[in-house]
PDB file of C-alpha atoms and ligand atoms in Angstrom:
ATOM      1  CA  UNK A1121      54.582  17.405  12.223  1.00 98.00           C
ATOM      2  CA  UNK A1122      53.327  15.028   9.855  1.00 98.00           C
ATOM      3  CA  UNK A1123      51.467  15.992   6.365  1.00 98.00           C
ATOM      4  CA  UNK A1124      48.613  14.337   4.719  1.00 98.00           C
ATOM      5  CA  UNK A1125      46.376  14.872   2.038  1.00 98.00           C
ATOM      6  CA  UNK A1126      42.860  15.070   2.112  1.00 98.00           C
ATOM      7  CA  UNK A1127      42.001  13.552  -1.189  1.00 98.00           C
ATOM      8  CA  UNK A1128      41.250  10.379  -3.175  1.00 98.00           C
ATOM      9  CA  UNK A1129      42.469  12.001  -6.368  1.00 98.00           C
ATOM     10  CA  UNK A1130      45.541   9.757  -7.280  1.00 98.00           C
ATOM     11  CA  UNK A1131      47.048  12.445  -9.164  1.00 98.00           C
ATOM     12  CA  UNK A1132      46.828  14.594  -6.708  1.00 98.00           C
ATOM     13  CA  UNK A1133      48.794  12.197  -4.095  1.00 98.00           C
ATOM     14  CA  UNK A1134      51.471  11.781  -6.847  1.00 98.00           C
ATOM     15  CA  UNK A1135      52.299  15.607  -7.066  1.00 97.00           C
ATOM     16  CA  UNK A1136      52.380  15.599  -3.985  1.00 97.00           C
ATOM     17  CA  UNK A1137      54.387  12.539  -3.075  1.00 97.00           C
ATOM     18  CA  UNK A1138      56.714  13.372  -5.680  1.00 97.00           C
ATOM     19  CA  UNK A1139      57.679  16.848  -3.210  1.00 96.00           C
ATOM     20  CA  UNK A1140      58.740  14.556  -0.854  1.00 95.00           C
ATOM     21  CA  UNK A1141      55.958  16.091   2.170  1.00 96.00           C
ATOM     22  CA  UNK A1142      53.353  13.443   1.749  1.00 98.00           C
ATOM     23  CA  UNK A1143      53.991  11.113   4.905  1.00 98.00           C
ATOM     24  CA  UNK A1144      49.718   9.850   4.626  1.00 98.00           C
ATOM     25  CA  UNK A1145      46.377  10.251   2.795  1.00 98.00           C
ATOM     26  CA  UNK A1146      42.941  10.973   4.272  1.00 98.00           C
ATOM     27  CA  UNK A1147      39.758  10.015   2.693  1.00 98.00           C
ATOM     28  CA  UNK A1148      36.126  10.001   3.272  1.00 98.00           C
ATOM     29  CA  UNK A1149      33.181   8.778   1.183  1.00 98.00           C
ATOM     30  CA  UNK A1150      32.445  12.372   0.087  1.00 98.00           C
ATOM     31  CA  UNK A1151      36.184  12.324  -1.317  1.00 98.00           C
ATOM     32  CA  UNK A1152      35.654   8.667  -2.646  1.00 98.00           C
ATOM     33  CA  UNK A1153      32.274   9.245  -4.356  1.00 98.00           C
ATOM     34  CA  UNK A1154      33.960  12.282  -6.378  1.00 98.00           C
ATOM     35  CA  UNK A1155      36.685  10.728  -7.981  1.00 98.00           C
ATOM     36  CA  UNK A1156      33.874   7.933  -8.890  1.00 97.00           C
ATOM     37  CA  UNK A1157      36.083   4.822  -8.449  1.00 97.00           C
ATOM     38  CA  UNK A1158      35.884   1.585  -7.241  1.00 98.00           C
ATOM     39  CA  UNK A1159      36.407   2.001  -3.266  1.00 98.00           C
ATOM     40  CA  UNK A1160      38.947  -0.887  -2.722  1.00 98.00           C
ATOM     41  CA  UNK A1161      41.066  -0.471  -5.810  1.00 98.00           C
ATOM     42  CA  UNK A1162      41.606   3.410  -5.093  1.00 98.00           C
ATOM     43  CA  UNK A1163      42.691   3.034  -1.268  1.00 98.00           C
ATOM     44  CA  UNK A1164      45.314   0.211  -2.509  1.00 98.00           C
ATOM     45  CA  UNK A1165      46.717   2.057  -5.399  1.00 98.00           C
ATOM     46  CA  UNK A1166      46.840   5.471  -3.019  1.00 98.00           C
ATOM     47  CA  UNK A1167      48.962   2.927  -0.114  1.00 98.00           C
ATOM     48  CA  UNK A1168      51.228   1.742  -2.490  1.00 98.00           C
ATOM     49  CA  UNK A1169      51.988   5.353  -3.733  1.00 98.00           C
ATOM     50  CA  UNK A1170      52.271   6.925  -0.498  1.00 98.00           C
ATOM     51  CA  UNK A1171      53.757   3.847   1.884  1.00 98.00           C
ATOM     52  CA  UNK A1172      52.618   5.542   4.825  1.00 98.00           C
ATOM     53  CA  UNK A1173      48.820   5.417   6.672  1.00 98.00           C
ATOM     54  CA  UNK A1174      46.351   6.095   4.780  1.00 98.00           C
ATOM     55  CA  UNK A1175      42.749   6.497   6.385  1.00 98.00           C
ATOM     56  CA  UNK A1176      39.965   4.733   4.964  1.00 98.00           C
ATOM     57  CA  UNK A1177      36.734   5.124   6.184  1.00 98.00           C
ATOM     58  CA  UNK A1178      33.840   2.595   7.504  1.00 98.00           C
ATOM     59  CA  UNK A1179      29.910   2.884   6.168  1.00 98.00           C
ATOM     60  CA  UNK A1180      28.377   0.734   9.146  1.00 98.00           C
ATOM     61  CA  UNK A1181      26.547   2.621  11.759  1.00 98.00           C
ATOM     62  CA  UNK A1182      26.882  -0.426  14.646  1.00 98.00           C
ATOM     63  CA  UNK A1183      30.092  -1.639  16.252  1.00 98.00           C
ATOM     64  CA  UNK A1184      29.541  -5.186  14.295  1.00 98.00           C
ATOM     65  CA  UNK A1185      29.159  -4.204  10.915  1.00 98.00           C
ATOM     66  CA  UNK A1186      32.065  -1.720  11.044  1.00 98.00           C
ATOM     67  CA  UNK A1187      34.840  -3.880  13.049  1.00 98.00           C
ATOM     68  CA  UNK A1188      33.573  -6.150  10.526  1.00 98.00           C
ATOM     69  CA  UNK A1189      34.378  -3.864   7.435  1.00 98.00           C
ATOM     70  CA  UNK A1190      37.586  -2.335   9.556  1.00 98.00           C
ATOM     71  CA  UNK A1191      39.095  -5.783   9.179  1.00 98.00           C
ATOM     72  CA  UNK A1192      38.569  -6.312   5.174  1.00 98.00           C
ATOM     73  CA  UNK A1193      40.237  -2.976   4.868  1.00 98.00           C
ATOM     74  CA  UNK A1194      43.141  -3.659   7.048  1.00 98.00           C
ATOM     75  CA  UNK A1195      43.448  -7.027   5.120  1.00 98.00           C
ATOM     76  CA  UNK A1196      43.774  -4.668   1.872  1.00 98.00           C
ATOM     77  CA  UNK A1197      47.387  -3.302   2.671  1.00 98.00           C
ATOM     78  CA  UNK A1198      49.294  -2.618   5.683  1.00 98.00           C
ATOM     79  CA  UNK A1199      49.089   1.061   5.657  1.00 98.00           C
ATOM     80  CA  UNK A1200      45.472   0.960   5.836  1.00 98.00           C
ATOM     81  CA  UNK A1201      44.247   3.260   8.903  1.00 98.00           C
ATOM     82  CA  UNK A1202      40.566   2.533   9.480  1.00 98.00           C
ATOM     83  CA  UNK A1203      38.180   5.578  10.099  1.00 98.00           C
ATOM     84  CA  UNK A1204      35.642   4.960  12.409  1.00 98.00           C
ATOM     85  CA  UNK A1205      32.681   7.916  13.174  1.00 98.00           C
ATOM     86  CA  UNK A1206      32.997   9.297  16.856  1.00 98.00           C
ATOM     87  CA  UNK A1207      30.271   7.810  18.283  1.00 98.00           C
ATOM     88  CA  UNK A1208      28.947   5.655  20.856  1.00 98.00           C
ATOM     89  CA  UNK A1209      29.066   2.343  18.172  1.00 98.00           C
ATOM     90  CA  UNK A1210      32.392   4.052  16.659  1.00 98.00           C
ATOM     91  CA  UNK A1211      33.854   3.850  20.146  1.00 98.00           C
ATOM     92  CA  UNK A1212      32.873   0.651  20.726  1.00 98.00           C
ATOM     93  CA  UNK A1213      34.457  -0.511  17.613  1.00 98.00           C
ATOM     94  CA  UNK A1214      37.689   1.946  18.301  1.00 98.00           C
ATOM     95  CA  UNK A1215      38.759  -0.217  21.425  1.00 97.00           C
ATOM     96  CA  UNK A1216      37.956  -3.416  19.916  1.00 97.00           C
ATOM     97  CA  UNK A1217      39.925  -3.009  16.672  1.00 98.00           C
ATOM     98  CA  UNK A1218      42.975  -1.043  18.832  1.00 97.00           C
ATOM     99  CA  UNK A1219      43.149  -4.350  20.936  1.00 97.00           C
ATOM    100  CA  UNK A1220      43.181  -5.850  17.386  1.00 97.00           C
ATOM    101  CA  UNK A1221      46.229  -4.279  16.325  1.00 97.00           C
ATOM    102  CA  UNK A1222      44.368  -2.573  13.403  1.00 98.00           C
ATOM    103  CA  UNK A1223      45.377   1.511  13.642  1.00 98.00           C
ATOM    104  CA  UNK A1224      42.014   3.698  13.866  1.00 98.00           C
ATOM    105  CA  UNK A1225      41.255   7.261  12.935  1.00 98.00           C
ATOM    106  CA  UNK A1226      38.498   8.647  14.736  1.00 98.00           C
ATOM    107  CA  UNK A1227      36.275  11.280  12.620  1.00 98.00           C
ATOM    108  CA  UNK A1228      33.843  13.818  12.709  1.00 98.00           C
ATOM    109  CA  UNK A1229      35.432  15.053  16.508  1.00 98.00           C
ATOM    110  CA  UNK A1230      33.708  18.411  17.286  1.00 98.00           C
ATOM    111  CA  UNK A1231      34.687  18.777  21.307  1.00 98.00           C
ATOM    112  CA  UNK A1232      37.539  18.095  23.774  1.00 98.00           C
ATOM    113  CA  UNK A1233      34.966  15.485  25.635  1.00 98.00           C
ATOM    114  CA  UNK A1234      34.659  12.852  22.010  1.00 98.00           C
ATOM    115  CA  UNK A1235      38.644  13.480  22.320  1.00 98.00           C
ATOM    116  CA  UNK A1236      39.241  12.007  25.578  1.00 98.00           C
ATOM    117  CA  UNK A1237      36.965   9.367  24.783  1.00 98.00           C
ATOM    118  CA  UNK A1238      38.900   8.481  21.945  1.00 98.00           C
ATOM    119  CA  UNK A1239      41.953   8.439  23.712  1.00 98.00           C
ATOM    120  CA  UNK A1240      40.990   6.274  26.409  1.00 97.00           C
ATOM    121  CA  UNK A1241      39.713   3.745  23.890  1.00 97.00           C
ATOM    122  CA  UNK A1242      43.178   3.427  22.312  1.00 97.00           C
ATOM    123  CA  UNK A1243      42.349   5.229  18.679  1.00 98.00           C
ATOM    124  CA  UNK A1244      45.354   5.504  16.865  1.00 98.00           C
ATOM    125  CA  UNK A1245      44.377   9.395  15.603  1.00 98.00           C
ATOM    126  CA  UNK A1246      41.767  11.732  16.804  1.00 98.00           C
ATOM    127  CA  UNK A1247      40.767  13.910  13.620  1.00 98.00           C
ATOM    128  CA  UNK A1248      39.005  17.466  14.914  1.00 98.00           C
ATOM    129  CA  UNK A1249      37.354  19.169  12.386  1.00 98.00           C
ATOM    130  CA  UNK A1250      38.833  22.638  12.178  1.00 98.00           C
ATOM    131  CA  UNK A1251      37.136  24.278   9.377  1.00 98.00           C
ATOM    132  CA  UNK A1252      33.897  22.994   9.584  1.00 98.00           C
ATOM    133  CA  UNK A1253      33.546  24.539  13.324  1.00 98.00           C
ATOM    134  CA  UNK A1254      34.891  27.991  11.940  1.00 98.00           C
ATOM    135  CA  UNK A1255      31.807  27.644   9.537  1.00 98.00           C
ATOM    136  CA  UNK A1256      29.693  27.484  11.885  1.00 98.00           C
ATOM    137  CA  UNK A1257      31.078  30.434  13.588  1.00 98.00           C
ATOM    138  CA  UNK A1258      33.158  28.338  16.558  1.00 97.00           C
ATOM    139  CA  UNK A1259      36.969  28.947  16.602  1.00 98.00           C
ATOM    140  CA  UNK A1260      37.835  25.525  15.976  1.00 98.00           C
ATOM    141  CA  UNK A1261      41.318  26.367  16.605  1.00 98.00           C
ATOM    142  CA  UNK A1262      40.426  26.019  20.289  1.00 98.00           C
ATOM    143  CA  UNK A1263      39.035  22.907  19.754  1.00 98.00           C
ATOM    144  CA  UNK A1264      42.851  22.034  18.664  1.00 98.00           C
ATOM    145  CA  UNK A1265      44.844  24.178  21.529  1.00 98.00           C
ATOM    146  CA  UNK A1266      42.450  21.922  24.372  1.00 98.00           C
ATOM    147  CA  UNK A1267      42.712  18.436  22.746  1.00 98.00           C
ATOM    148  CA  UNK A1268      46.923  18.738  22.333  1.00 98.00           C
ATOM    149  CA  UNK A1269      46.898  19.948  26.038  1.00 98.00           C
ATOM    150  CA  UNK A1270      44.355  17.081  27.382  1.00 98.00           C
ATOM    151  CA  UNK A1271      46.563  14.598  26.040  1.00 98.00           C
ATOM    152  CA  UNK A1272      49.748  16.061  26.782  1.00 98.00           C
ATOM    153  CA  UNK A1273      48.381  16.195  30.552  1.00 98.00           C
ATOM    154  CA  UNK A1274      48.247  12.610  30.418  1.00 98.00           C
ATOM    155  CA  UNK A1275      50.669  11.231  27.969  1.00 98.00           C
ATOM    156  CA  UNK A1276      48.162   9.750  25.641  1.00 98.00           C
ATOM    157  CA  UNK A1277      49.239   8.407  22.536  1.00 98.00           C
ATOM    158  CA  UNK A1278      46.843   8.748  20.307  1.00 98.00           C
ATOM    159  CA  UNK A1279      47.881  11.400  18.148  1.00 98.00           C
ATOM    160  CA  UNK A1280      46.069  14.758  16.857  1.00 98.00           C
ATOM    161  CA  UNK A1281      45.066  14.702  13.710  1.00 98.00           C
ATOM    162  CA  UNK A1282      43.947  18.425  12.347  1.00 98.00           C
ATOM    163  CA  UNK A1283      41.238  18.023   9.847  1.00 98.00           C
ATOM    164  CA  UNK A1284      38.931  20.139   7.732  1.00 98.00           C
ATOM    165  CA  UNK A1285      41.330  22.786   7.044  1.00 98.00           C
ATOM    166  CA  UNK A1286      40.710  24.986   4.911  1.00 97.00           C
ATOM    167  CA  UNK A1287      44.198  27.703   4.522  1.00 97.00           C
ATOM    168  CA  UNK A1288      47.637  28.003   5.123  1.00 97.00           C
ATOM    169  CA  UNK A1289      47.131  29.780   8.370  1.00 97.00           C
ATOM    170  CA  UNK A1290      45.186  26.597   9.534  1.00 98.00           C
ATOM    171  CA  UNK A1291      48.482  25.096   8.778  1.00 98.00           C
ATOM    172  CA  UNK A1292      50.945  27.500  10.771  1.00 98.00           C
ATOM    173  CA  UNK A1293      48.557  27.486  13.696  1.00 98.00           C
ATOM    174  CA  UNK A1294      48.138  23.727  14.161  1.00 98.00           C
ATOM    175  CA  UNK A1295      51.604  23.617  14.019  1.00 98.00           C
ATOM    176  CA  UNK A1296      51.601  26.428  16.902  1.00 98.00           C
ATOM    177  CA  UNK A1297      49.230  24.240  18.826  1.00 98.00           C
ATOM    178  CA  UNK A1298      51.651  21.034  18.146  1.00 98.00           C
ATOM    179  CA  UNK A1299      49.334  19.174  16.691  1.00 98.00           C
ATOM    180  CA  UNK A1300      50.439  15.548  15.417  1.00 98.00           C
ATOM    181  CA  UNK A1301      49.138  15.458  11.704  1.00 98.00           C
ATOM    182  CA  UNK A1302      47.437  18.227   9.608  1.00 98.00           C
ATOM    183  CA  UNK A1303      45.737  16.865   7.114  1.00 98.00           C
ATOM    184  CA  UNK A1304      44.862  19.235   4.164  1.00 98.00           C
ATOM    185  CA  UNK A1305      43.718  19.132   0.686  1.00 98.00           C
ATOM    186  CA  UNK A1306      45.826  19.410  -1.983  1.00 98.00           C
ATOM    187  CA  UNK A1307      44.988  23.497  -2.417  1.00 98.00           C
ATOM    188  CA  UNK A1308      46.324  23.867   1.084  1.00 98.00           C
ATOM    189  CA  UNK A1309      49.185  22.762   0.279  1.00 98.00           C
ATOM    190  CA  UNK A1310      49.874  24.150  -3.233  1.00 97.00           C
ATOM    191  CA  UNK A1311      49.120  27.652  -1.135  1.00 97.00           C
ATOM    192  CA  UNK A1312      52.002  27.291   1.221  1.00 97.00           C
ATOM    193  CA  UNK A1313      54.459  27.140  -1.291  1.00 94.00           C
ATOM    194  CA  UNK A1314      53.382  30.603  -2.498  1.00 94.00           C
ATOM    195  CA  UNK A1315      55.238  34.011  -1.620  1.00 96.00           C
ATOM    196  CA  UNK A1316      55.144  37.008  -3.969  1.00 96.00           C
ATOM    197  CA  UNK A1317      58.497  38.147  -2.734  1.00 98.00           C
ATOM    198  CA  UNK A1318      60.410  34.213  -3.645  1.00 98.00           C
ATOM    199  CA  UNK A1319      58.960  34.997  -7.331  1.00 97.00           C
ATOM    200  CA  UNK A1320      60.065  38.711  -7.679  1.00 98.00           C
ATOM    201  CA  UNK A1321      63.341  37.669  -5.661  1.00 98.00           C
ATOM    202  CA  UNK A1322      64.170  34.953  -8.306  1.00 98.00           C
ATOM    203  CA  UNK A1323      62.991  37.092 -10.933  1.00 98.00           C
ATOM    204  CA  UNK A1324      65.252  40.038 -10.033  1.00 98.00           C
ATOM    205  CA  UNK A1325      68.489  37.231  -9.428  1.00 98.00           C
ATOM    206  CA  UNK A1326      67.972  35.916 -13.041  1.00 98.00           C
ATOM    207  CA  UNK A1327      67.486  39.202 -14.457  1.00 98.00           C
ATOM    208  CA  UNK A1328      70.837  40.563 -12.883  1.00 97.00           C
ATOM    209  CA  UNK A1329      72.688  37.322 -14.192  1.00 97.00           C
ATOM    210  CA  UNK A1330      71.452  37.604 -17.701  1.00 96.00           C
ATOM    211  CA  UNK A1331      73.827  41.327 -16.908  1.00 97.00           C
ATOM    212  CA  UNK A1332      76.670  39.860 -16.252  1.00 96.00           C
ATOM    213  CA  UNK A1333      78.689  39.176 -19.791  1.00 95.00           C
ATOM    214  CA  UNK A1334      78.217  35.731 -21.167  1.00 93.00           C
ATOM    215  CA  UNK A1335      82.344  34.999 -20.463  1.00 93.00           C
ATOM    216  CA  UNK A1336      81.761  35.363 -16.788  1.00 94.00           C
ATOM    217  CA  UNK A1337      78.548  32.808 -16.045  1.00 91.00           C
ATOM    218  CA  UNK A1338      81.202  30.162 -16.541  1.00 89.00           C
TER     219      UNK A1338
HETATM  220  C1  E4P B 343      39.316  14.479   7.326  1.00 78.40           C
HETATM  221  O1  E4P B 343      39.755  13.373   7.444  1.00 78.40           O
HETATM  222  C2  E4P B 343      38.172  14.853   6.476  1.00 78.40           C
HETATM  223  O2  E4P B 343      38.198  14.040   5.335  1.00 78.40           O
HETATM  224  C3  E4P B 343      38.251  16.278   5.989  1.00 78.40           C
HETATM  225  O3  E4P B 343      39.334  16.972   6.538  1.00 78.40           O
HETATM  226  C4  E4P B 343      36.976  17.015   5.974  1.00 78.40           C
HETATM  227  O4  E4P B 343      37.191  18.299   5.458  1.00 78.40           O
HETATM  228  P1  E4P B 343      36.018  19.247   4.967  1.00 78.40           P
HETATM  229  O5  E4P B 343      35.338  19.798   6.176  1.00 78.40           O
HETATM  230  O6  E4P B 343      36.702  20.320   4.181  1.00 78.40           O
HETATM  231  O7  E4P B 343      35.090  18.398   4.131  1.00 78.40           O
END
């Protein structure tokens, strides 16, 4: 199971490159428009950091303007993944830029139908969006379980990409479900570090050793 991070904060990638779990970065122009950088310059200095795909997203609304924009981002750095909207235009775009060669993430996937879609246009990554169905009071979990199993049916490549997650236990259960990628933000994945019983455990440990006489720590 691969990890990204959902984030264009570059110190955020860093902390979390430098635990040696980052294998890619998501963004989106919400993400983006926070950090209040220039577009370009932020998705190269995030590749070069994390040498592994990193999803940058398209503005267009038609198929022309965003294969268009897909293929000035893919010109920015190899590890550039573009992310295309799922929907009738983003399709359209998804199979042209797959026959391309450019790698595309398809976004804002809400049901196992967009998923198949995606799939049989040859997107690189399908990214479901986990949390924002459980707002809406859908178990977007499901949405998960159905899309790993539609593709396993067939052997399709493109690869499951859990987004919009919003705690650990979205973590543990995309990994149940086998999803590909679970992309997460950098909360996430400062939370799965955390047990209360590793910090009393290593408390107790150094507390005992501080008992045993100085002679004998050698
Ligand atoms: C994924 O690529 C999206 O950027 C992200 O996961 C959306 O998450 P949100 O629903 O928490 O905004």
């Amino acid at each position: 199971m691969k990890f990204f991070l959902d984030t264009a904060s570059i110190n955020e990638i860093r902390e979390a490159a430098a635990l040696g779990v980052l294998d890619g970065v998501t963004t989106n122009p919400s993400l983006i428009a926070k950090e209040g950088k220039p577009f370009k310059q932020t998705i190269v200095e995030i590749c070069k950091i994390v040498q592994g795909p990193v999803s940058a997203e398209v503005i267009a609304t038609d198929a022309g303007t965003m294969c268009k924009e897909a293929q000035e981002y893919a010109s920015w750095d190899k590890h550039v993944v573009v992310k295309l909207p799922t929907t009738r235009e983003g399709m359209k775009a998804c199979k042209c830029l797959s026959e391309q060669g450019i790698p595309v993430n398809m976004t804002l996937c809400f049901s196992a139908n967009q998923a198949l879609l995606v799939a049989k246009a040859g997107g690189a990554y399908v990214s479901p969006f986990l949390g924002r169905l459980d707002d809406i009071g859908h178990v977007g979990m499901d949405l998960i379980r159905q899309i790993v199993q539609i593709y396993k049916n067939y052997d399709f490549k493109t690869q499951v990409l859990a987004a919009s997650l919003r705690h650990p236990l979205h973590v543990i259960d995309c990994a149940l479900a086998g999803a590909h990628v679970a992309t997460m933000p950098a909360k996430v994945l400062d939370q799965m570090f955390k047990h209360p019983l590793t910090d009393v455990g290593l408390a107790n440990f150094l507390k005992d050793w501080e008992k045993l006489p100085k002679e004998s720590q050698k």
